[in-house]
Coordinates of C-alpha atoms and ligand atoms in Angstrom, one line a residue:
X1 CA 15.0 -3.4 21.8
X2 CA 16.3 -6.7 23.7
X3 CA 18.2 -6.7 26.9
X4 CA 21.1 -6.4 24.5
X5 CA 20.4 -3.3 22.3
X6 CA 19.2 -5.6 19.4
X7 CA 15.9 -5.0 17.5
X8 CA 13.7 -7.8 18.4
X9 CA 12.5 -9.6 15.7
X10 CA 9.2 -8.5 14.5
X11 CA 6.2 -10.7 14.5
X12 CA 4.6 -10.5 11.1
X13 CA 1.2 -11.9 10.0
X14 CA 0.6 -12.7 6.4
X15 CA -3.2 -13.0 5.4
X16 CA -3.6 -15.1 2.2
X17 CA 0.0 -16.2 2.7
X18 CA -0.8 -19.5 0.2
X19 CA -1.5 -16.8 -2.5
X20 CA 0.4 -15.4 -5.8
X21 CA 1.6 -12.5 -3.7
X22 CA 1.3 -14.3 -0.2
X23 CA 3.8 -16.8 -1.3
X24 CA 6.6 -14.8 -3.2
X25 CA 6.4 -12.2 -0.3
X26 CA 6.1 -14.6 2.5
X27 CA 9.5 -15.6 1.3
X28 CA 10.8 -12.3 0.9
X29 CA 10.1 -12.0 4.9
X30 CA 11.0 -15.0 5.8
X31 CA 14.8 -14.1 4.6
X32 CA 14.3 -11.1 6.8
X33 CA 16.7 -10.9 9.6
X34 CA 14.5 -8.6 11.3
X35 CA 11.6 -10.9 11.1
X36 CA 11.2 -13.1 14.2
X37 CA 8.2 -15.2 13.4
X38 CA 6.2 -15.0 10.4
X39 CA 2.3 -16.4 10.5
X40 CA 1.3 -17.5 7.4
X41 CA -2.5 -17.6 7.4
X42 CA -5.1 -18.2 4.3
X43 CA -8.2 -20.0 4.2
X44 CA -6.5 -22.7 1.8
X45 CA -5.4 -25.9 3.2
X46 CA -2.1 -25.4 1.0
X47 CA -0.7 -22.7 3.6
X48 CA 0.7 -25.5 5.6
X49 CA 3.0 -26.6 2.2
X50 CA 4.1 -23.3 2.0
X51 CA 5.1 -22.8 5.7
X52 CA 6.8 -26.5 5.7
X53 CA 8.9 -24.9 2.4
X54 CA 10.0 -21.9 4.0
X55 CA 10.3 -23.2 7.5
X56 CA 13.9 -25.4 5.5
X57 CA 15.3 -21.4 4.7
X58 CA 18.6 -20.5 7.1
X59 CA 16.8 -17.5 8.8
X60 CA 16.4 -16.6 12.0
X61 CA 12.2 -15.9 11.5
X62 CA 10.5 -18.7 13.1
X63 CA 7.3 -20.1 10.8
X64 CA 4.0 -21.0 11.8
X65 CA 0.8 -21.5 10.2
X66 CA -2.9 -21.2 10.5
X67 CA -6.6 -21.9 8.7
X68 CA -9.8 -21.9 10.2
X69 CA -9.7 -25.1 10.9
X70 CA -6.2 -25.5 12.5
X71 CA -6.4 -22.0 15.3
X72 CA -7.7 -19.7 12.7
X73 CA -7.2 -16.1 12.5
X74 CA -7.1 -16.0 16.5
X75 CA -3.9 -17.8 17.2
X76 CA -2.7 -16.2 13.3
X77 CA -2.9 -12.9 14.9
X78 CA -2.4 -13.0 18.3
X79 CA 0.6 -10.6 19.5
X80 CA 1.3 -9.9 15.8
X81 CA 3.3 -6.4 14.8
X82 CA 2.8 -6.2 11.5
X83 CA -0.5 -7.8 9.6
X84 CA 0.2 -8.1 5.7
X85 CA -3.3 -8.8 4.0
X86 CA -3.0 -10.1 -0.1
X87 CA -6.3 -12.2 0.7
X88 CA -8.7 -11.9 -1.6
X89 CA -9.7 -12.2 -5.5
X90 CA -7.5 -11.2 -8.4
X91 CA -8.5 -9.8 -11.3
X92 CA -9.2 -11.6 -14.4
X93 CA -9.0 -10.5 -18.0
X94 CA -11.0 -7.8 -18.6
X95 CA -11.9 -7.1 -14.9
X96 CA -11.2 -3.6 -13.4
X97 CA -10.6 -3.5 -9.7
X98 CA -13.5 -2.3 -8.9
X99 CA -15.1 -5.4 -10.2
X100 CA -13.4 -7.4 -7.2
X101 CA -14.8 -4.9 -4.9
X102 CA -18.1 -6.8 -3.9
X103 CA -16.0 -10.2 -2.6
X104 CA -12.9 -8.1 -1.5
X105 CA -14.7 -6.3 0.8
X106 CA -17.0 -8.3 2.7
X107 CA -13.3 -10.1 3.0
X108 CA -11.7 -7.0 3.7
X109 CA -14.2 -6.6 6.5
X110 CA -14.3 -10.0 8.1
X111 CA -10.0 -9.8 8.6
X112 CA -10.2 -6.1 10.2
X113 CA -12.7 -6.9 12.3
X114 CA -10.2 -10.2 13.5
X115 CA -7.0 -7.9 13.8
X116 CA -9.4 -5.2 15.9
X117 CA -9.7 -8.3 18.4
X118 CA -6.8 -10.1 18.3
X119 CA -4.0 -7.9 17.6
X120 CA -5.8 -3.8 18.2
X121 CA -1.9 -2.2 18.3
X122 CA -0.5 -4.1 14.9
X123 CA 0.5 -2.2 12.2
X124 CA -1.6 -3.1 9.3
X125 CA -1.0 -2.9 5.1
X126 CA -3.8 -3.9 3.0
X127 CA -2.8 -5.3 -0.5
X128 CA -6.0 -6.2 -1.3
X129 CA -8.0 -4.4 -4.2
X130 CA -9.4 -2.1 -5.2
X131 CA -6.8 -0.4 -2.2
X132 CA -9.1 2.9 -2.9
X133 CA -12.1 1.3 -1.7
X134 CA -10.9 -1.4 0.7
X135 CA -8.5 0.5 2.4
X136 CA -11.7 2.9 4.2
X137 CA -13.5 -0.9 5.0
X138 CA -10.6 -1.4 7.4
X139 CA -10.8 2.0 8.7
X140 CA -14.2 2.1 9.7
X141 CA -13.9 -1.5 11.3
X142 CA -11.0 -0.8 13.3
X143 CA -13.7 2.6 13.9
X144 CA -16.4 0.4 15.5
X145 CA -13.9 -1.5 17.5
X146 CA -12.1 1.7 19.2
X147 CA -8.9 0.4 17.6
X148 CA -8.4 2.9 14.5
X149 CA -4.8 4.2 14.3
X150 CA -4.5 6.6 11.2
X151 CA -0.4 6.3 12.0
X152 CA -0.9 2.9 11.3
X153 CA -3.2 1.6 8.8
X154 CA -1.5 1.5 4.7
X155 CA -3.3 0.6 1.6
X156 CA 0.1 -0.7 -0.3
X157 CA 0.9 1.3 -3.2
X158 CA 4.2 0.9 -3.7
X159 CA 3.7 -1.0 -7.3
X160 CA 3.0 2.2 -8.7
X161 CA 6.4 4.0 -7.6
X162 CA 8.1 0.9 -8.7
X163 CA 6.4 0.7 -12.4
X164 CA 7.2 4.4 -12.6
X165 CA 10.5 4.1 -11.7
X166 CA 11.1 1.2 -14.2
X167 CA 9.0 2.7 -17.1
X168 CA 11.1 6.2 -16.7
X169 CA 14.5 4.8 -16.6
X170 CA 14.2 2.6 -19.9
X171 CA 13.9 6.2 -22.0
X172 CA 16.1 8.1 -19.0
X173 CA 18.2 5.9 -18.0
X174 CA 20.6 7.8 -16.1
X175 CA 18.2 9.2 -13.9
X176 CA 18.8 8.2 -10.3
X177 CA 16.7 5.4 -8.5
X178 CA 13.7 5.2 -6.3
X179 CA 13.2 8.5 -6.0
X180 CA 9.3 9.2 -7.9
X181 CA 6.4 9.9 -5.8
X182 CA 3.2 8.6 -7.0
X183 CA 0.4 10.4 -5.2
X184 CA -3.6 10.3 -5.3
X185 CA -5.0 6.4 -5.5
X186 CA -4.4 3.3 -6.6
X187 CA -6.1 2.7 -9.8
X188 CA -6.6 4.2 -13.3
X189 CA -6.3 7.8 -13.6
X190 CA -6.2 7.9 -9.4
X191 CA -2.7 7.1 -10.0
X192 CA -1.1 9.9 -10.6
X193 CA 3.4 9.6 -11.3
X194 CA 5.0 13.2 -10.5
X195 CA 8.0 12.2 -12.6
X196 CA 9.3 16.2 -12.1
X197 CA 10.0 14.7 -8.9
X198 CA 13.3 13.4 -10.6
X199 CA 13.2 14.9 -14.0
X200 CA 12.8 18.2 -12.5
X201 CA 12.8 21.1 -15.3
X202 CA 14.3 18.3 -17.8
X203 CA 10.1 17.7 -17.7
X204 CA 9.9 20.3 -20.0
X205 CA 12.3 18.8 -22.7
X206 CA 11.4 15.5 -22.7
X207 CA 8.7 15.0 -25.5
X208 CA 5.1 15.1 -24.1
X209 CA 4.3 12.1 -25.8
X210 CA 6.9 10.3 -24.1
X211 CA 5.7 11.5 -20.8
X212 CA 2.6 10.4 -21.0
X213 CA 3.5 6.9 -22.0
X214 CA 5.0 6.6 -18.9
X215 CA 2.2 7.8 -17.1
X216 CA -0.3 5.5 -18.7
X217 CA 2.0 2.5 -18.5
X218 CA 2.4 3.0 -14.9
X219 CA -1.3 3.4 -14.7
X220 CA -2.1 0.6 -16.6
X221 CA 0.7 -1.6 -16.4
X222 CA -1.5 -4.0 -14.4
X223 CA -3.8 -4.9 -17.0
X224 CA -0.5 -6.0 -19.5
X225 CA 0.3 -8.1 -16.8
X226 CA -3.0 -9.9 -16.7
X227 CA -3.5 -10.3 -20.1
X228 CA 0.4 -11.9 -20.6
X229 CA -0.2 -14.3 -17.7
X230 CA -3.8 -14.8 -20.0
X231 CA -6.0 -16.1 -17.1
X232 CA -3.3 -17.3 -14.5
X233 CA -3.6 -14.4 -12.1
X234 CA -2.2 -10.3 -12.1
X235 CA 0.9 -8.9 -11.1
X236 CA 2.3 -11.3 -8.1
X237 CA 6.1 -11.0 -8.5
X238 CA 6.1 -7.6 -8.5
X239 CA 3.8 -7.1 -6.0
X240 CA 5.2 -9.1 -3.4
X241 CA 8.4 -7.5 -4.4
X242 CA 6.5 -3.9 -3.8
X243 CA 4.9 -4.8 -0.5
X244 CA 8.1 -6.2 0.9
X245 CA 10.0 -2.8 0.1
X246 CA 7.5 -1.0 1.3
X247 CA 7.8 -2.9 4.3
X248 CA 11.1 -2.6 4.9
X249 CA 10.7 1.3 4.8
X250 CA 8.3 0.9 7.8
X251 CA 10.7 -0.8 9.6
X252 CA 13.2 1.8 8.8
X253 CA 11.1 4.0 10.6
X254 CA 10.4 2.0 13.1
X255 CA 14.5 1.2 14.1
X256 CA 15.2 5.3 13.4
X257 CA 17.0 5.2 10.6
X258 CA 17.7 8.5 8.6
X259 CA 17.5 7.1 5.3
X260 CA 15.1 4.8 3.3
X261 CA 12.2 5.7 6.0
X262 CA 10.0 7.3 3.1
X263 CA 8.0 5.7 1.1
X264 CA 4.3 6.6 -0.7
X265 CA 1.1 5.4 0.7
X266 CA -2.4 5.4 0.6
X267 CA -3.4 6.5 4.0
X268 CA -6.9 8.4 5.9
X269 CA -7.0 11.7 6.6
X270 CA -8.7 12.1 9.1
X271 CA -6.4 12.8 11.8
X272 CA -5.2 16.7 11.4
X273 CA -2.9 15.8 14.2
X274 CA -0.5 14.1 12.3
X275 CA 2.3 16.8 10.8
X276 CA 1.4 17.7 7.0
X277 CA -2.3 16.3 6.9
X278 CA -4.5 19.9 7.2
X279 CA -1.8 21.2 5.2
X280 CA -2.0 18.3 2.5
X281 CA -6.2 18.9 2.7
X282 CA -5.9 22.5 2.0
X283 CA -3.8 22.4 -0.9
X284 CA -5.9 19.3 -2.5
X285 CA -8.6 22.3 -1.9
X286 CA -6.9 24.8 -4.6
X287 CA -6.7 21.8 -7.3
X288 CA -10.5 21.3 -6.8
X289 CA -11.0 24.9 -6.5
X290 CA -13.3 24.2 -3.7
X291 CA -13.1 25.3 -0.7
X292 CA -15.4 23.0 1.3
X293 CA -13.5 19.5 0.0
X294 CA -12.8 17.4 2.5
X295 CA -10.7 14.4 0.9
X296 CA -10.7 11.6 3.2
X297 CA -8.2 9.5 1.4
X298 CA -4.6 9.9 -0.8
X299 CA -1.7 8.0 -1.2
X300 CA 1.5 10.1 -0.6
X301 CA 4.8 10.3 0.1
X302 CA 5.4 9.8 4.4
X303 CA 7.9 9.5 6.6
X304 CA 8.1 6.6 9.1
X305 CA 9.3 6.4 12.5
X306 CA 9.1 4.9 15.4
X307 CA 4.8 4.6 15.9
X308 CA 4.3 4.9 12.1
X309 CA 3.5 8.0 9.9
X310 CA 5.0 10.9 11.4
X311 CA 4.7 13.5 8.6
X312 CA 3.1 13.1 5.5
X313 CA 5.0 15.0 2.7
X314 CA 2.1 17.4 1.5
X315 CA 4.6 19.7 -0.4
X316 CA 5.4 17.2 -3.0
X317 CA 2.2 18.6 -4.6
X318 CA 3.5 22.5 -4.4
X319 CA 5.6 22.7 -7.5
X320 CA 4.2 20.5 -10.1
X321 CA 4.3 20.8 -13.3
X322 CA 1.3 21.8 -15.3
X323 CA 0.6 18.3 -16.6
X324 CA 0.6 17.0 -13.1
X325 CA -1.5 19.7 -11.7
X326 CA -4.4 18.4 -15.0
X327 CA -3.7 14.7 -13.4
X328 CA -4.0 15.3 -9.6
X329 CA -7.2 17.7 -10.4
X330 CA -8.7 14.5 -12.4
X331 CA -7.8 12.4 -9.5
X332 CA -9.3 14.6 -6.7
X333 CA -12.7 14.2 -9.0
X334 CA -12.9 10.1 -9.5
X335 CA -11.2 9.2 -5.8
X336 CA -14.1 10.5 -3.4
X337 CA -16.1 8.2 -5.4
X338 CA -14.1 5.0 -4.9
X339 CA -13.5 5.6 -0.9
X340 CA -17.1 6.3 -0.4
X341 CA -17.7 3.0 -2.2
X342 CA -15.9 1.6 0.9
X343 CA -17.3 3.9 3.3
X344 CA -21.0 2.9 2.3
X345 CA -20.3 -0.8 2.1
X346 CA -19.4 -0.8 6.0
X347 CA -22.9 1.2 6.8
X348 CA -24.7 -1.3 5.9
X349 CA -22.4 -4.3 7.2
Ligands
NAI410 P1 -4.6 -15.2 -5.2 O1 -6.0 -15.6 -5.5 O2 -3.5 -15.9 -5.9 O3 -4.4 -15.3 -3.6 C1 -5.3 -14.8 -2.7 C2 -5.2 -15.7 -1.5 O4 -6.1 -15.2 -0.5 C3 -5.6 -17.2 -1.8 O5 -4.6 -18.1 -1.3 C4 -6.9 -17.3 -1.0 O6 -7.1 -18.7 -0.5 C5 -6.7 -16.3 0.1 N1 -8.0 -15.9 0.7 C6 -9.2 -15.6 0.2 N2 -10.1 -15.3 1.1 C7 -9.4 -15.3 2.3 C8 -9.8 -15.0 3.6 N3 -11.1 -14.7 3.9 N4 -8.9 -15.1 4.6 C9 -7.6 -15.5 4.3 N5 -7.2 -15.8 3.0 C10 -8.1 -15.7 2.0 O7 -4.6 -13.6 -5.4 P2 -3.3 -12.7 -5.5 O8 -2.8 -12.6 -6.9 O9 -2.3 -13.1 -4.5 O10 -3.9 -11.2 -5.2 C11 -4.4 -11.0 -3.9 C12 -5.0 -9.6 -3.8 O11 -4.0 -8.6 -4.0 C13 -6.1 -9.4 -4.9 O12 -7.1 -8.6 -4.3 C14 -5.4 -8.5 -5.9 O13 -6.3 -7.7 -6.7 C15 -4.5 -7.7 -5.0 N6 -3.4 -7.0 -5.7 C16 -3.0 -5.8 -5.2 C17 -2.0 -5.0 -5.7 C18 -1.6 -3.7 -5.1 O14 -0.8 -3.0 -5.8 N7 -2.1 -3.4 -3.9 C19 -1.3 -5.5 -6.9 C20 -1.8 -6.8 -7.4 C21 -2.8 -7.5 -6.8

């Protein structure tokens, strides 16, 4: 807070801001009133276009921008709140996300280890994919650096909730809002909708089939994306759109509010000392039927405040229904695969 009770505007750092998803949600934040100064970086040249664009909108969110040859990530990050990364590779026709991994990461790993220098406290959501995999890179860099915040650090998953939302409400269409929780990962069969989180015992007599078109569409729904755009990048509209709500929710925590602080994301869990995570780990135990599992990762549904995560909503997964108990038990067997994929890259980096 200012001298006068007003939230000071945040300082928000955008990483690949000259991007498909950099430049739709560097936009979004710019007409942000909350936003104070937004620092558009990306190793493209084109940045500065982008920055001179927004810099014309009637918002208060003063713009800068940055490359490596014009102050690079150092002056980008410096005193920065909030880090946004979309940098990166997108996926191509036929690719899977794990496909990007090799180039992601080693880019994944190069921007943590700047934010761990230049701005240790910020609040950081990675966009970049494959989230499962890339999400642990950042961990262990800000590890090595002393810097790791678990409260802090998001892989952005927030496209899923959205696709579920949307792909539920064209065959329910009264069904209220922005309410699903989509748990596990963020790719494939890690993505896993609980729709009974709105349907509740409806589930039940809503044709299986039709269920599990809406699962598999929000699982999938990238890939239609990709192939309609046929070569000209994935989902970048509704991306941007997904990160900025997301966003917004972690702001909402961050000025107190009672409402609109929750939102689902893909977080470490590591730290037992945050409210709901041993819990969370022990129930992921009974869908394995193991009890020595130790899941490191899962997106779910948190609540913000005023330092970040301050509870993550474990019971979500108490009452499912039997079809979402089969998906989160097929989830809990392909995730430790893709965060270990991350965890190995940074032992040998
Ligand atoms: P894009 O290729 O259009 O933009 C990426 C931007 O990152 C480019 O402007 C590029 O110059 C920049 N960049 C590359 N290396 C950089 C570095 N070392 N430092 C700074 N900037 C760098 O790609 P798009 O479509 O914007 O996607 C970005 C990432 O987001 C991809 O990895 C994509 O797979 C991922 N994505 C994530 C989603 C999610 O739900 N979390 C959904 C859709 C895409």
């Amino acid at each position: 807070m200012d001298t006068e009770g007003q939230f000071k505007g945040a300082k928000v750092t955008v990483i690949g801001a000259a991007g498909g998803i950099g430049q739709p949600l560097s936009l979004m934040l710019k007409a942000n009133f909350k936003v104070g100064k937004l620092s558009l970086y990306d190793v493209s040249g084109t940045v500065s276009g982008v920055a001179m664009d927004l810099s014309h909108i009637d918002t208060p969110a003063h713009i800068e921008w940055f490359t490596p040859k014009n102050g690079g990530l150092k002056k980008a990050l410096t005193g920065s709140e909030y880090v946004l990364v979309p940098a990166g590779v997108p996926r191509k026709p036929g690719m899977s996300r794990n496909d990007l991994f090799k180039i992601n990461a080693g880019i994944c790993a190069e921007l943590a280890t700047a934010i761990a220098e230049f701005s240790p406290n910020a609040t950081t959501l990675v966009i970049s994919n494959p989230v499962n995999s890339t999400v642990p890179v950042f961990v262990e860099i800000l590890k090595r650096h002393g810097v790791f915040n678990a409260r802090k650090l998001f892989g952005v998953t927030t496209l899923d909730s959205v696709r579920a939302d949307t792909f539920l409400h064209r065959i329910k269409p009264e069904m209220k809002w922005g309410l699903i929780r989509v748990v596990g990962g963020h790719s494939g069969d890690t993505i896993v909708p609980l729709l009974s989180t709105v349907l509740g015992t409806e589930m039940n007599k809503v044709p299986r089939e039709k269920i599990q078109a809406v699962v598999h569409h929000t699982q999938y729904g990238g890939d239609e994306v990709i192939k309609a755009k046929n070569g000209g990048g994935s989902s970048t509209l509704s991306m941007a759109y997904a990160a900025n709500k997301f966003f917004c929710t972690v702001l909402n925590g961050r000025d107190q509010f009672s409402k609109d602080h929750v939102g689902c994301t893909y977080v470490c869990l590591e730290d037992e000392s945050i409210n709901g995570v041993s819990e969370l780990k022990g129930l992921l135990r009974t869908f394995k039927k193991d009890q020595n599992l130790d899941m490191k990762y899962f997106a779910i549904p948190c609540v913000f405040g005023q330092h970040g995560i301050e509870r993550v909503m474990y019971e979500c997964l108490e009452k499912l229904h039997p079809y979402e108990k089969e998906m989160v038990e097929i989830c809990c067997d392909s995730l430790p695969g893709n965060y270990e994929k991350g965890l190995e890259f940074t032992r040998t980096y």
